[in-house]
């Protein structure tokens, strides 16, 4: 029996479990069509890559998916719900987080403190309520600390828990971003050029952790990159965009070697 697309279900056509997809997204800026009937799908617990030359529409698509732009046509479905018009913070509450939505880490706080600061609803934040609920608050804080330490283990930063954020390398800062997103409740993480500012030798370390999180914690990733091939070997599926359209999709190797994709990088 096939149910409507708006209901939570495993995609029957392929047997694969998609947590988020777009349907024929159209976004215009004045006369420019930035997105022209774009369809992408994110498989749960997998890493999807979005590539394309400058101006191809990657950021616009991510803005539509995360709620900073409302498209003229089409819709975004997340966890079986039409979220096309849902404000960004409500998408965050559902688990869909773009790492830039998490405030920059406090340089003079420790790694653990920074992860803790990403959590919401700490009753200790309210100076009037806190004394009344002291016991409750303390237990809440203990639980939050345990959770933060657990997440630091997952991302491989546990040995840095007591270091200042200012002492972290570029790659470790990306891992801290991911840890903070997960602490905030994210199970679907969108990252724009995570390899930028990371020593190329350490890109492997960063992506090994991302793969581990996808496989062991079922975290879904959408990664935007315009440098073709840089992170290709770490991802499960790739979409290539050009001039507002998806021009190729599939296994990363196949997409990178698609003549249309190679040509799109030479043009412009
Ligand atoms: P990419 O991230 O792949 O480099 P963008 O999504 O930023 O591409 O841009 C896609 C197209 O939409 C480009 O032609 C760009 O100039 C245009 N565009 C993006 N944002 C705006 C905006 N706020 N106003 C007008 N045009 C925009
Ligand atoms: Mg961009």
mmCIF file of C-alpha atoms and ligand atoms in Angstrom:
data_model
loop_
_atom_site.group_PDB
_atom_site.id
_atom_site.type_symbol
_atom_site.label_atom_id
_atom_site.label_comp_id
_atom_site.label_asym_id
_atom_site.label_seq_id
_atom_site.Cartn_x
_atom_site.Cartn_y
_atom_site.Cartn_z
ATOM 1 C CA UNK A 1 0.000 0.000 0.000
ATOM 2 C CA UNK A 2 1.448 3.346 -0.919
ATOM 3 C CA UNK A 3 0.958 6.286 1.398
ATOM 4 C CA UNK A 4 1.160 9.987 0.568
ATOM 5 C CA UNK A 5 4.601 11.579 0.389
ATOM 6 C CA UNK A 6 3.700 13.765 3.335
ATOM 7 C CA UNK A 7 3.598 10.797 5.686
ATOM 8 C CA UNK A 8 6.611 9.230 7.302
ATOM 9 C CA UNK A 9 7.600 6.183 5.384
ATOM 10 C CA UNK A 10 10.471 4.357 3.803
ATOM 11 C CA UNK A 11 10.605 5.161 0.096
ATOM 12 C CA UNK A 12 8.892 2.192 -1.455
ATOM 13 C CA UNK A 13 10.407 2.581 -4.902
ATOM 14 C CA UNK A 14 13.987 1.898 -3.847
ATOM 15 C CA UNK A 15 13.608 0.393 -0.415
ATOM 16 C CA UNK A 16 15.928 3.114 0.926
ATOM 17 C CA UNK A 17 15.111 5.225 3.926
ATOM 18 C CA UNK A 18 15.225 8.934 3.015
ATOM 19 C CA UNK A 19 15.021 11.374 5.896
ATOM 20 C CA UNK A 20 14.776 14.502 3.741
ATOM 21 C CA UNK A 21 13.978 15.301 0.154
ATOM 22 C CA UNK A 22 13.105 18.223 -2.093
ATOM 23 C CA UNK A 23 10.458 18.166 -4.806
ATOM 24 C CA UNK A 24 10.835 20.411 -7.852
ATOM 25 C CA UNK A 25 12.196 23.413 -5.986
ATOM 26 C CA UNK A 26 12.063 26.656 -7.962
ATOM 27 C CA UNK A 27 13.676 29.804 -6.536
ATOM 28 C CA UNK A 28 13.973 33.070 -8.451
ATOM 29 C CA UNK A 29 15.796 36.289 -7.643
ATOM 30 C CA UNK A 30 14.183 38.883 -9.901
ATOM 31 C CA UNK A 31 14.815 37.576 -13.407
ATOM 32 C CA UNK A 32 17.387 34.979 -12.336
ATOM 33 C CA UNK A 33 16.257 31.389 -11.821
ATOM 34 C CA UNK A 34 18.639 30.299 -9.062
ATOM 35 C CA UNK A 35 16.955 26.890 -8.690
ATOM 36 C CA UNK A 36 15.023 25.258 -11.496
ATOM 37 C CA UNK A 37 13.027 22.212 -10.382
ATOM 38 C CA UNK A 38 15.637 20.767 -8.052
ATOM 39 C CA UNK A 39 15.141 17.309 -6.558
ATOM 40 C CA UNK A 40 17.590 15.886 -4.072
ATOM 41 C CA UNK A 41 17.203 13.174 -1.454
ATOM 42 C CA UNK A 42 19.168 12.523 1.725
ATOM 43 C CA UNK A 43 19.417 8.947 2.832
ATOM 44 C CA UNK A 44 19.219 8.514 6.587
ATOM 45 C CA UNK A 45 22.577 7.881 8.245
ATOM 46 C CA UNK A 46 24.491 8.570 5.050
ATOM 47 C CA UNK A 47 26.669 11.361 3.677
ATOM 48 C CA UNK A 48 25.400 13.246 0.643
ATOM 49 C CA UNK A 49 27.643 15.661 -1.233
ATOM 50 C CA UNK A 50 26.533 18.673 -3.229
ATOM 51 C CA UNK A 51 29.075 20.011 -5.712
ATOM 52 C CA UNK A 52 28.985 22.588 -8.484
ATOM 53 C CA UNK A 53 30.861 25.660 -9.690
ATOM 54 C CA UNK A 54 30.350 29.083 -8.116
ATOM 55 C CA UNK A 55 26.898 30.440 -8.775
ATOM 56 C CA UNK A 56 25.371 27.035 -9.545
ATOM 57 C CA UNK A 57 22.789 27.325 -6.740
ATOM 58 C CA UNK A 58 24.267 25.244 -3.899
ATOM 59 C CA UNK A 59 23.895 27.883 -1.182
ATOM 60 C CA UNK A 60 20.414 28.838 -2.399
ATOM 61 C CA UNK A 61 19.331 25.196 -2.195
ATOM 62 C CA UNK A 62 20.746 24.857 1.306
ATOM 63 C CA UNK A 63 18.951 28.072 2.286
ATOM 64 C CA UNK A 64 15.692 26.564 1.061
ATOM 65 C CA UNK A 65 16.338 23.290 2.900
ATOM 66 C CA UNK A 66 17.232 25.024 6.176
ATOM 67 C CA UNK A 67 14.396 27.559 5.943
ATOM 68 C CA UNK A 68 16.185 30.846 5.239
ATOM 69 C CA UNK A 69 14.482 31.082 1.855
ATOM 70 C CA UNK A 70 10.985 30.036 0.816
ATOM 71 C CA UNK A 71 10.837 28.720 -2.769
ATOM 72 C CA UNK A 72 8.293 29.928 -5.322
ATOM 73 C CA UNK A 73 7.502 26.346 -6.237
ATOM 74 C CA UNK A 74 8.085 22.871 -4.892
ATOM 75 C CA UNK A 75 8.453 21.581 -1.383
ATOM 76 C CA UNK A 76 10.881 20.267 1.217
ATOM 77 C CA UNK A 77 9.918 17.102 3.103
ATOM 78 C CA UNK A 78 11.710 16.189 6.337
ATOM 79 C CA UNK A 79 10.824 13.207 8.505
ATOM 80 C CA UNK A 80 7.669 12.825 6.491
ATOM 81 C CA UNK A 81 6.503 16.390 7.089
ATOM 82 C CA UNK A 82 6.196 19.239 4.599
ATOM 83 C CA UNK A 83 8.537 21.863 6.086
ATOM 84 C CA UNK A 84 8.689 24.223 3.093
ATOM 85 C CA UNK A 85 7.341 27.127 5.141
ATOM 86 C CA UNK A 86 8.609 26.174 8.559
ATOM 87 C CA UNK A 87 10.959 28.769 10.133
ATOM 88 C CA UNK A 88 14.624 27.725 10.548
ATOM 89 C CA UNK A 89 14.494 27.394 14.357
ATOM 90 C CA UNK A 90 11.539 25.009 14.139
ATOM 91 C CA UNK A 91 13.536 22.858 11.729
ATOM 92 C CA UNK A 92 16.380 22.883 14.260
ATOM 93 C CA UNK A 93 13.936 21.591 16.890
ATOM 94 C CA UNK A 94 13.071 18.743 14.508
ATOM 95 C CA UNK A 95 16.780 17.846 14.277
ATOM 96 C CA UNK A 96 17.775 19.631 11.061
ATOM 97 C CA UNK A 97 20.763 21.850 11.795
ATOM 98 C CA UNK A 98 23.094 23.823 9.596
ATOM 99 C CA UNK A 99 26.309 24.229 11.519
ATOM 100 C CA UNK A 100 26.360 27.993 11.093
ATOM 101 C CA UNK A 101 23.124 28.143 13.126
ATOM 102 C CA UNK A 102 25.155 27.122 16.160
ATOM 103 C CA UNK A 103 26.874 30.228 17.583
ATOM 104 C CA UNK A 104 30.653 30.379 17.238
ATOM 105 C CA UNK A 105 32.455 28.681 20.137
ATOM 106 C CA UNK A 106 33.530 30.820 23.059
ATOM 107 C CA UNK A 107 37.300 30.958 22.685
ATOM 108 C CA UNK A 108 38.028 31.142 26.411
ATOM 109 C CA UNK A 109 35.652 28.332 27.407
ATOM 110 C CA UNK A 110 36.732 24.711 27.395
ATOM 111 C CA UNK A 111 35.628 22.208 24.798
ATOM 112 C CA UNK A 112 33.249 20.587 27.313
ATOM 113 C CA UNK A 113 31.786 23.947 28.358
ATOM 114 C CA UNK A 114 31.218 24.842 24.725
ATOM 115 C CA UNK A 115 29.306 21.622 24.084
ATOM 116 C CA UNK A 116 27.255 22.197 27.248
ATOM 117 C CA UNK A 117 26.469 25.761 26.124
ATOM 118 C CA UNK A 118 24.842 24.404 22.957
ATOM 119 C CA UNK A 119 22.146 22.584 24.951
ATOM 120 C CA UNK A 120 18.804 24.270 25.352
ATOM 121 C CA UNK A 121 16.418 24.581 28.250
ATOM 122 C CA UNK A 122 18.929 24.630 31.102
ATOM 123 C CA UNK A 123 16.824 25.614 34.128
ATOM 124 C CA UNK A 124 19.973 27.011 35.745
ATOM 125 C CA UNK A 125 19.835 29.848 33.236
ATOM 126 C CA UNK A 126 16.898 31.389 35.057
ATOM 127 C CA UNK A 127 18.171 33.103 38.232
ATOM 128 C CA UNK A 128 14.727 33.128 39.872
ATOM 129 C CA UNK A 129 13.754 29.547 39.241
ATOM 130 C CA UNK A 130 17.164 28.029 39.831
ATOM 131 C CA UNK A 131 17.289 28.218 43.664
ATOM 132 C CA UNK A 132 13.813 26.709 43.964
ATOM 133 C CA UNK A 133 14.642 23.754 41.791
ATOM 134 C CA UNK A 134 18.195 23.354 42.966
ATOM 135 C CA UNK A 135 18.111 19.579 43.206
ATOM 136 C CA UNK A 136 16.416 19.194 39.871
ATOM 137 C CA UNK A 137 18.864 21.626 38.317
ATOM 138 C CA UNK A 138 21.875 19.771 39.650
ATOM 139 C CA UNK A 139 20.610 16.472 38.289
ATOM 140 C CA UNK A 140 19.864 18.120 34.957
ATOM 141 C CA UNK A 141 23.401 19.483 34.859
ATOM 142 C CA UNK A 142 24.871 16.084 35.678
ATOM 143 C CA UNK A 143 22.889 14.464 32.888
ATOM 144 C CA UNK A 144 23.884 17.187 30.462
ATOM 145 C CA UNK A 145 27.546 16.804 31.403
ATOM 146 C CA UNK A 146 27.364 13.057 30.856
ATOM 147 C CA UNK A 147 25.707 13.546 27.503
ATOM 148 C CA UNK A 148 28.287 16.152 26.435
ATOM 149 C CA UNK A 149 31.159 13.829 27.404
ATOM 150 C CA UNK A 150 29.531 10.987 25.477
ATOM 151 C CA UNK A 151 29.207 13.162 22.375
ATOM 152 C CA UNK A 152 32.842 14.265 22.721
ATOM 153 C CA UNK A 153 33.785 10.582 22.624
ATOM 154 C CA UNK A 154 31.760 10.100 19.447
ATOM 155 C CA UNK A 155 33.513 12.953 17.631
ATOM 156 C CA UNK A 156 36.967 12.048 18.963
ATOM 157 C CA UNK A 157 37.527 15.160 21.060
ATOM 158 C CA UNK A 158 37.295 13.570 24.493
ATOM 159 C CA UNK A 159 41.046 13.989 25.077
ATOM 160 C CA UNK A 160 40.545 17.744 24.536
ATOM 161 C CA UNK A 161 37.584 18.166 26.888
ATOM 162 C CA UNK A 162 39.456 20.540 29.195
ATOM 163 C CA UNK A 163 41.297 22.515 26.489
ATOM 164 C CA UNK A 164 40.241 26.018 25.565
ATOM 165 C CA UNK A 165 38.456 26.242 22.213
ATOM 166 C CA UNK A 166 41.204 28.678 21.169
ATOM 167 C CA UNK A 167 43.717 25.801 21.351
ATOM 168 C CA UNK A 168 41.926 23.646 18.767
ATOM 169 C CA UNK A 169 43.064 23.132 15.178
ATOM 170 C CA UNK A 170 40.799 23.926 12.227
ATOM 171 C CA UNK A 171 39.707 20.293 11.939
ATOM 172 C CA UNK A 172 39.050 19.997 15.664
ATOM 173 C CA UNK A 173 36.914 23.145 15.531
ATOM 174 C CA UNK A 174 34.775 21.476 12.842
ATOM 175 C CA UNK A 175 34.392 18.448 15.116
ATOM 176 C CA UNK A 176 33.408 20.763 17.954
ATOM 177 C CA UNK A 177 30.768 22.320 15.661
ATOM 178 C CA UNK A 178 29.382 18.855 14.972
ATOM 179 C CA UNK A 179 29.434 17.958 18.680
ATOM 180 C CA UNK A 180 27.528 21.131 19.521
ATOM 181 C CA UNK A 181 24.968 20.485 16.802
ATOM 182 C CA UNK A 182 24.363 16.970 18.172
ATOM 183 C CA UNK A 183 24.122 18.344 21.718
ATOM 184 C CA UNK A 184 21.413 20.659 20.405
ATOM 185 C CA UNK A 185 19.532 17.606 19.175
ATOM 186 C CA UNK A 186 20.665 17.423 15.548
ATOM 187 C CA UNK A 187 20.378 14.162 13.660
ATOM 188 C CA UNK A 188 20.686 15.821 10.248
ATOM 189 C CA UNK A 189 23.649 18.153 9.781
ATOM 190 C CA UNK A 190 24.324 20.491 6.876
ATOM 191 C CA UNK A 191 27.895 21.720 6.482
ATOM 192 C CA UNK A 192 29.078 24.296 3.970
ATOM 193 C CA UNK A 193 32.649 23.541 2.896
ATOM 194 C CA UNK A 194 33.761 21.769 6.088
ATOM 195 C CA UNK A 195 37.215 21.186 4.618
ATOM 196 C CA UNK A 196 37.885 24.917 4.197
ATOM 197 C CA UNK A 197 40.554 26.068 6.656
ATOM 198 C CA UNK A 198 41.452 22.495 7.531
ATOM 199 C CA UNK A 199 45.009 21.305 6.886
ATOM 200 C CA UNK A 200 44.633 18.914 3.893
ATOM 201 C CA UNK A 201 46.428 16.191 5.851
ATOM 202 C CA UNK A 202 43.750 16.473 8.541
ATOM 203 C CA UNK A 203 40.792 16.418 6.154
ATOM 204 C CA UNK A 204 41.001 12.625 6.358
ATOM 205 C CA UNK A 205 40.744 12.685 10.165
ATOM 206 C CA UNK A 206 37.722 14.971 10.022
ATOM 207 C CA UNK A 207 35.905 12.857 7.459
ATOM 208 C CA UNK A 208 36.728 9.594 9.200
ATOM 209 C CA UNK A 209 34.810 10.948 12.177
ATOM 210 C CA UNK A 210 31.950 12.106 9.982
ATOM 211 C CA UNK A 211 31.717 8.609 8.478
ATOM 212 C CA UNK A 212 31.801 7.060 11.942
ATOM 213 C CA UNK A 213 28.975 9.325 13.138
ATOM 214 C CA UNK A 214 26.886 8.422 10.108
ATOM 215 C CA UNK A 215 27.416 4.684 10.530
ATOM 216 C CA UNK A 216 27.381 4.321 14.302
ATOM 217 C CA UNK A 217 25.040 7.138 15.349
ATOM 218 C CA UNK A 218 22.892 7.315 12.237
ATOM 219 C CA UNK A 219 23.643 11.013 11.745
ATOM 220 C CA UNK A 220 22.690 12.209 8.247
ATOM 221 C CA UNK A 221 25.028 14.700 6.548
ATOM 222 C CA UNK A 222 24.613 17.069 3.625
ATOM 223 C CA UNK A 223 27.989 18.493 2.676
ATOM 224 C CA UNK A 224 28.489 21.350 0.239
ATOM 225 C CA UNK A 225 31.753 21.603 -1.611
ATOM 226 C CA UNK A 226 32.711 23.267 -4.856
ATOM 227 C CA UNK A 227 36.207 21.811 -5.114
ATOM 228 C CA UNK A 228 35.416 18.716 -7.090
ATOM 229 C CA UNK A 229 37.035 15.556 -5.793
ATOM 230 C CA UNK A 230 38.342 16.899 -2.482
ATOM 231 C CA UNK A 231 36.009 14.956 -0.219
ATOM 232 C CA UNK A 232 34.579 12.581 -2.796
ATOM 233 C CA UNK A 233 36.071 9.408 -1.400
ATOM 234 C CA UNK A 234 34.351 9.895 1.940
ATOM 235 C CA UNK A 235 30.777 10.362 0.765
ATOM 236 C CA UNK A 236 28.019 7.932 -0.162
ATOM 237 C CA UNK A 237 26.191 9.831 -2.863
ATOM 238 C CA UNK A 238 26.801 13.000 -4.862
ATOM 239 C CA UNK A 239 24.728 15.615 -6.655
ATOM 240 C CA UNK A 240 26.315 18.020 -9.116
ATOM 241 C CA UNK A 241 24.605 21.320 -9.860
ATOM 242 C CA UNK A 242 25.093 23.810 -12.636
ATOM 243 C CA UNK A 243 23.056 26.922 -13.417
ATOM 244 C CA UNK A 244 20.367 26.042 -10.905
ATOM 245 C CA UNK A 245 19.842 22.469 -12.020
ATOM 246 C CA UNK A 246 21.021 19.048 -10.912
ATOM 247 C CA UNK A 247 23.081 17.872 -13.879
ATOM 248 C CA UNK A 248 24.383 14.604 -12.446
ATOM 249 C CA UNK A 249 23.828 12.338 -9.444
ATOM 250 C CA UNK A 250 24.948 8.979 -8.177
ATOM 251 C CA UNK A 251 28.157 7.363 -6.971
ATOM 252 C CA UNK A 252 30.723 10.134 -6.357
ATOM 253 C CA UNK A 253 33.255 8.697 -8.818
ATOM 254 C CA UNK A 254 30.646 8.509 -11.541
ATOM 255 C CA UNK A 255 29.518 12.092 -10.909
ATOM 256 C CA UNK A 256 33.080 13.478 -10.847
ATOM 257 C CA UNK A 257 33.856 11.822 -14.164
ATOM 258 C CA UNK A 258 30.639 12.857 -15.834
ATOM 259 C CA UNK A 259 31.684 14.922 -18.900
ATOM 260 C CA UNK A 260 28.848 17.394 -18.234
ATOM 261 C CA UNK A 261 30.125 17.980 -14.703
ATOM 262 C CA UNK A 262 33.728 18.445 -15.832
ATOM 263 C CA UNK A 263 32.575 20.841 -18.512
ATOM 264 C CA UNK A 264 30.505 22.873 -16.045
ATOM 265 C CA UNK A 265 33.695 23.560 -14.107
ATOM 266 C CA UNK A 266 35.482 24.814 -17.211
ATOM 267 C CA UNK A 267 32.669 27.117 -18.297
ATOM 268 C CA UNK A 268 31.496 30.311 -16.655
HETATM 269 P P1 LIG B 1 26.622 28.742 -5.196
HETATM 270 O O1 LIG B 1 26.422 28.626 -3.728
HETATM 271 O O2 LIG B 1 26.567 27.441 -5.904
HETATM 272 O O3 LIG B 1 27.901 29.473 -5.499
HETATM 273 P P2 LIG B 1 24.349 30.532 -5.107
HETATM 274 O O4 LIG B 1 23.240 29.702 -4.620
HETATM 275 O O5 LIG B 1 25.016 31.427 -4.129
HETATM 276 O O6 LIG B 1 25.434 29.609 -5.819
HETATM 277 O O7 LIG B 1 23.817 31.419 -6.314
HETATM 278 C C1 LIG B 1 23.017 30.911 -7.375
HETATM 279 C C2 LIG B 1 22.561 32.063 -8.254
HETATM 280 O O8 LIG B 1 21.619 32.868 -7.577
HETATM 281 C C3 LIG B 1 23.679 32.996 -8.695
HETATM 282 O O9 LIG B 1 23.407 33.444 -9.993
HETATM 283 C C4 LIG B 1 23.579 34.117 -7.696
HETATM 284 O O10 LIG B 1 24.092 35.312 -8.241
HETATM 285 C C5 LIG B 1 22.082 34.211 -7.462
HETATM 286 N N1 LIG B 1 21.744 34.689 -6.107
HETATM 287 C C6 LIG B 1 22.000 34.033 -4.954
HETATM 288 N N2 LIG B 1 21.519 34.716 -3.906
HETATM 289 C C7 LIG B 1 20.949 35.851 -4.401
HETATM 290 C C8 LIG B 1 20.255 36.971 -3.827
HETATM 291 N N3 LIG B 1 20.058 37.058 -2.511
HETATM 292 N N4 LIG B 1 19.806 37.926 -4.656
HETATM 293 C C9 LIG B 1 19.998 37.831 -5.979
HETATM 294 N N5 LIG B 1 20.620 36.808 -6.594
HETATM 295 C C10 LIG B 1 21.099 35.827 -5.817
HETATM 296 MG MG1 LIG B 2 27.741 29.094 -2.159
#
